[in-house]
């Protein structure tokens, strides 16, 4: 394997790990402040938003809305059965 390809693959996996940490943090803490998330990931807000969208199919804010909806649904408990 070419050395530059190996380096690129390592960088790609490192970025995916950072994005996974951002995703987990959003799900756990509900953090929406993109600037804080980006600074902690060592990226600009624009870069983080673009890369997050490519990796997960929605923006960090969109993911936060989905995570909140799931938490709210779980807190309500099971839906009553309709006859």
XYZ file of C-alpha atoms in Angstrom:
83
model
C 0.000 0.000 0.000
C 1.214 3.452 -0.836
C 2.457 5.476 2.134
C 0.239 8.455 1.295
C -2.821 6.190 1.082
C -2.016 4.745 4.499
C -1.658 8.245 5.902
C -4.952 9.308 4.327
C -6.708 6.251 5.749
C -5.340 6.967 9.229
C -6.513 10.569 8.995
C -9.946 9.458 7.815
C -10.360 7.042 10.731
C -9.106 9.669 13.183
C -11.729 12.095 11.871
C -14.460 9.456 12.109
C -13.495 8.829 15.744
C -13.733 12.574 16.464
C -17.148 12.740 14.778
C -18.341 9.745 16.790
C -17.292 11.508 20.002
C -19.170 14.634 18.887
C -22.249 12.536 18.072
C -22.093 10.750 21.424
C -21.701 14.056 23.252
C -24.717 15.535 21.485
C -26.771 12.465 22.386
C -25.589 12.457 25.987
C -25.573 16.169 26.812
C -27.801 17.674 24.138
C -25.123 20.244 23.266
C -26.136 22.319 20.273
C -23.441 25.020 20.317
C -21.575 24.158 17.151
C -18.650 26.449 18.008
C -17.980 24.566 21.274
C -18.259 21.162 19.596
C -15.974 22.259 16.758
C -13.355 23.769 19.059
C -13.272 20.590 21.174
C -12.898 18.495 18.003
C -10.144 20.751 16.653
C -12.134 21.803 13.572
C -13.874 24.894 12.339
C -17.643 24.946 12.784
C -18.165 24.806 9.029
C -15.845 21.832 8.589
C -17.437 19.956 11.497
C -20.921 20.570 10.150
C -19.995 19.375 6.633
C -18.147 16.286 7.823
C -20.876 15.392 10.351
C -23.492 15.664 7.588
C -21.457 13.353 5.352
C -20.894 10.813 8.132
C -24.385 10.734 9.696
C -26.759 12.121 7.089
C -27.886 15.126 9.126
C -26.374 18.234 10.658
C -25.254 18.283 14.308
C -28.337 20.363 15.128
C -30.581 17.896 13.275
C -29.001 15.030 15.194
C -29.619 16.903 18.453
C -33.321 17.273 17.577
C -33.564 13.549 16.805
C -31.787 12.604 20.049
C -34.127 14.872 22.040
C -37.177 13.324 20.391
C -35.928 9.832 21.267
C -35.250 10.822 24.892
C -38.729 12.352 25.172
C -40.351 9.268 23.662
C -38.465 7.009 26.092
C -39.441 9.203 29.046
C -43.155 8.927 28.166
C -42.998 5.158 28.287
C -44.784 2.709 26.028
C -47.667 3.952 23.886
C -51.090 2.662 24.908
C -52.493 -0.086 22.707
C -55.278 1.010 20.400
C -58.083 -1.493 19.931
